[in-house]
Short mmCIF file of C-alpha atoms in Angstrom, two decimals:
data_model
loop_
_atom_site.label_atom_id
_atom_site.label_comp_id
_atom_site.label_asym_id
_atom_site.label_seq_id
_atom_site.Cartn_x
_atom_site.Cartn_y
_atom_site.Cartn_z
CA MET A 1 -108.19 98.35 23.80
CA ALA A 2 -109.27 98.43 27.47
CA ALA A 3 -108.25 102.10 27.72
CA GLN A 4 -110.30 102.98 24.64
CA TRP A 5 -113.33 101.16 26.02
CA LYS A 6 -112.99 102.97 29.32
CA GLU A 7 -112.86 106.32 27.48
CA ILE A 8 -115.96 105.40 25.47
CA VAL A 9 -117.88 104.42 28.61
CA GLU A 10 -116.81 107.62 30.40
CA ALA A 11 -117.84 109.76 27.41
CA HIS A 12 -121.23 108.03 27.36
CA ARG A 13 -121.68 108.67 31.09
CA ARG A 14 -120.78 112.35 30.69
CA ASP A 15 -123.18 112.68 27.74
CA ALA A 16 -125.99 110.94 29.63
CA ARG A 17 -125.42 113.13 32.69
CA GLU A 18 -125.45 116.29 30.54
CA THR A 19 -128.65 115.12 28.83
CA ILE A 20 -130.26 114.64 32.23
CA LEU A 21 -129.15 118.08 33.40
CA ASP A 22 -130.31 119.67 30.13
CA ALA A 23 -133.71 118.02 30.59
CA THR A 24 -133.81 119.31 34.16
CA ALA A 25 -133.02 122.85 32.97
CA THR A 26 -135.80 122.68 30.40
CA LEU A 27 -138.32 121.45 32.95
CA VAL A 28 -137.28 124.00 35.59
CA ALA A 29 -137.75 126.77 33.01
CA GLU A 30 -141.20 125.42 32.09
CA ARG A 31 -142.53 124.33 35.48
CA GLY A 32 -140.37 125.90 38.16
CA LEU A 33 -138.21 124.04 40.64
CA THR A 34 -141.08 122.40 42.49
CA GLY A 35 -142.74 121.13 39.30
CA VAL A 36 -139.89 118.80 38.38
CA THR A 37 -140.10 115.06 39.14
CA MET A 38 -137.91 112.06 38.46
CA SER A 39 -140.49 110.78 35.97
CA SER A 40 -140.67 114.08 34.09
CA ILE A 41 -136.86 114.31 33.89
CA ALA A 42 -136.58 110.75 32.59
CA ALA A 43 -139.26 111.40 29.97
CA GLU A 44 -137.69 114.72 28.88
CA ALA A 45 -134.23 113.11 28.67
CA GLY A 46 -135.59 110.15 26.69
CA ILE A 47 -134.40 107.56 29.18
CA GLY A 48 -136.07 105.16 31.57
CA ARG A 49 -136.43 105.95 35.26
CA ALA A 50 -134.17 103.01 36.12
CA THR A 51 -131.42 104.55 33.98
CA LEU A 52 -131.97 107.91 35.66
CA TYR A 53 -131.48 106.29 39.07
CA LYS A 54 -128.10 104.94 37.90
CA TYR A 55 -126.92 108.54 37.70
CA PHE A 56 -128.81 110.26 40.52
CA SER A 57 -130.31 108.87 43.71
CA ASP A 58 -133.21 111.33 43.95
CA ILE A 59 -134.63 114.63 42.73
CA GLU A 60 -132.55 116.62 45.22
CA ALA A 61 -129.34 115.14 43.81
CA ILE A 62 -130.37 116.08 40.28
CA LEU A 63 -131.38 119.59 41.27
CA HIS A 64 -128.13 120.02 43.18
CA ALA A 65 -126.07 118.92 40.15
CA TRP A 66 -128.15 121.09 37.83
CA HIS A 67 -127.72 124.06 40.15
CA GLN A 68 -123.95 123.53 40.40
CA ARG A 69 -123.73 123.55 36.62
CA HIS A 70 -125.98 126.61 36.47
CA VAL A 71 -123.78 128.51 38.95
CA GLU A 72 -120.64 127.55 37.03
CA HIS A 73 -122.21 128.90 33.83
CA HIS A 74 -122.93 132.18 35.64
CA LEU A 75 -119.32 132.42 36.77
CA GLN A 76 -118.12 131.76 33.23
CA ARG A 77 -120.48 134.47 31.97
CA LEU A 78 -119.01 136.98 34.42
CA GLU A 79 -115.48 136.03 33.35
CA GLN A 80 -116.41 136.55 29.69
CA VAL A 81 -118.01 139.93 30.38
CA ARG A 82 -114.96 141.03 32.36
CA ALA A 83 -112.64 140.00 29.53
CA LEU A 84 -114.54 141.99 26.88
CA ALA A 85 -113.94 145.47 28.32
CA THR A 86 -110.49 147.02 28.52
CA ASP A 87 -111.15 150.14 30.61
CA PRO A 88 -111.31 149.50 34.41
CA GLY A 89 -114.55 151.47 34.80
CA GLU A 90 -116.18 149.70 31.85
CA ARG A 91 -115.10 146.29 33.18
CA LEU A 92 -116.61 147.06 36.58
CA GLU A 93 -119.87 148.33 35.06
CA ALA A 94 -120.14 145.33 32.73
CA VAL A 95 -119.63 142.82 35.55
CA LEU A 96 -122.04 144.59 37.91
CA THR A 97 -124.64 144.74 35.14
CA ALA A 98 -124.20 141.03 34.46
CA CYS A 99 -124.50 140.26 38.19
CA ALA A 100 -127.74 142.23 38.40
CA GLU A 101 -129.16 140.59 35.28
CA LEU A 102 -128.33 137.14 36.62
CA ALA A 103 -130.02 137.99 39.94
CA HIS A 104 -133.04 139.35 38.07
CA HIS A 105 -133.55 136.07 36.20
CA ARG A 106 -133.02 133.78 39.20
CA PRO A 107 -136.14 131.88 40.26
CA ASP A 108 -137.52 133.23 43.52
CA THR A 109 -138.77 130.14 45.31
CA GLY A 110 -138.09 128.43 48.62
CA LEU A 111 -136.18 125.69 46.85
CA ALA A 112 -134.02 128.27 45.06
CA ALA A 113 -133.18 129.79 48.45
CA GLN A 114 -132.37 126.33 49.77
CA LEU A 115 -130.09 125.62 46.80
CA HIS A 116 -128.35 128.97 47.32
CA ARG A 117 -127.35 127.99 50.86
CA ASP A 118 -125.19 125.23 49.43
CA GLN A 119 -121.46 125.21 50.19
CA ASP A 120 -120.67 125.33 46.46
CA VAL A 121 -122.67 128.53 46.15
CA ALA A 122 -120.70 130.04 49.03
CA GLY A 123 -117.52 129.30 47.09
CA ALA A 124 -119.01 130.83 43.94
CA TYR A 125 -120.08 133.94 45.88
CA HIS A 126 -116.52 134.25 47.17
CA ARG A 127 -115.22 134.08 43.59
CA VAL A 128 -117.65 136.80 42.49
CA HIS A 129 -116.79 138.94 45.52
CA THR A 130 -113.08 138.59 44.74
CA MET A 131 -113.66 139.48 41.08
CA VAL A 132 -115.67 142.59 41.97
CA ARG A 133 -113.19 143.59 44.68
CA ASP A 134 -110.31 143.37 42.20
CA LEU A 135 -112.25 145.34 39.59
CA ILE A 136 -113.02 148.02 42.18
CA ALA A 137 -109.34 148.18 43.19
CA ASP A 138 -108.34 148.63 39.52
CA ALA A 139 -111.00 151.30 38.99
CA ALA A 140 -109.95 153.11 42.19
CA GLU A 141 -106.34 153.07 41.04
CA SER A 142 -107.41 154.73 37.78
CA GLY A 143 -109.43 157.36 39.71
CA VAL A 144 -112.87 156.19 38.51
CA VAL A 145 -113.98 154.75 41.85
CA ARG A 146 -113.65 156.19 45.32
CA ALA A 147 -110.55 155.23 47.28
CA ASP A 148 -111.80 156.27 50.73
CA ALA A 149 -113.19 152.78 51.46
CA ALA A 150 -111.58 149.37 51.14
CA PRO A 151 -112.32 147.49 47.89
CA ASP A 152 -113.63 144.57 50.00
CA GLU A 153 -116.20 146.85 51.64
CA LEU A 154 -117.25 148.36 48.33
CA ALA A 155 -117.57 144.90 46.74
CA ALA A 156 -119.84 143.79 49.60
CA TYR A 157 -121.90 146.98 49.12
CA CYS A 158 -122.29 146.33 45.39
CA LEU A 159 -123.19 142.66 45.65
CA HIS A 160 -125.64 143.28 48.46
CA ALA A 161 -127.30 146.16 46.59
CA LEU A 162 -127.59 144.14 43.39
CA THR A 163 -129.49 141.31 45.10
CA ALA A 164 -132.46 143.70 44.89
CA ALA A 165 -132.48 143.04 41.14
CA ALA A 166 -134.25 139.75 41.88
CA GLY A 167 -137.40 141.71 42.75
CA MET A 168 -137.21 144.30 39.98
CA PRO A 169 -140.20 144.46 37.61
CA SER A 170 -138.21 145.05 34.42
CA GLU A 171 -134.79 145.10 32.77
CA ALA A 172 -134.96 148.91 32.78
CA ALA A 173 -135.38 148.86 36.57
CA VAL A 174 -132.40 146.52 36.85
CA HIS A 175 -130.26 148.92 34.83
CA ARG A 176 -131.36 151.85 37.01
CA LEU A 177 -130.31 149.82 40.07
CA VAL A 178 -126.88 149.25 38.52
CA ALA A 179 -126.56 152.98 37.78
CA ILE A 180 -127.46 153.87 41.38
CA THR A 181 -124.95 151.31 42.67
CA LEU A 182 -122.23 152.71 40.40
CA ASN A 183 -123.05 156.25 41.59
CA GLY A 184 -122.31 155.09 45.13
CA LEU A 185 -118.85 154.02 43.95
CA ARG A 186 -117.93 157.21 42.13
CA ALA A 187 -114.85 159.02 43.33
CA PRO A 188 -115.77 162.16 45.32
CA ARG A 189 -115.11 165.41 43.46
#
């Protein structure tokens, strides 16, 4: 019975935490990162501020947890996109397009930049870099991508170039950026 109770309590804690992070996501989308307060999160989540403080010590802790979850969702999205295509060139294009689209939709604020300096984000960037590097190596092996530069170098080129998507005015501009980036990878004729 004690084990069941412990499982019930843990499930409730996970659900409450997810509700808080969902409320944070909603508020960030509506108000931006700097427009979110402990009071607004508690109200959006349908809980009291005292309950909110049982889960998170301050707004920075909530934003950090929300951002970690957000980054993990992005990584899962990239994994899904990679898994959908079978051809090495198509896989690479799909993942680079998804990277650019994610960068395009990222909030461009000082707090966003601060959150992106986090150690967890560095680990996520490494995972993305490794994924793109491996896709480039596969595409180079099939002759689609140039083989005169190391896949690590080409992955760094791609990811750096695609950060410009954050400032693009439209989805069409983002897709042109991806096309230009892919042209830089093409095998010389």
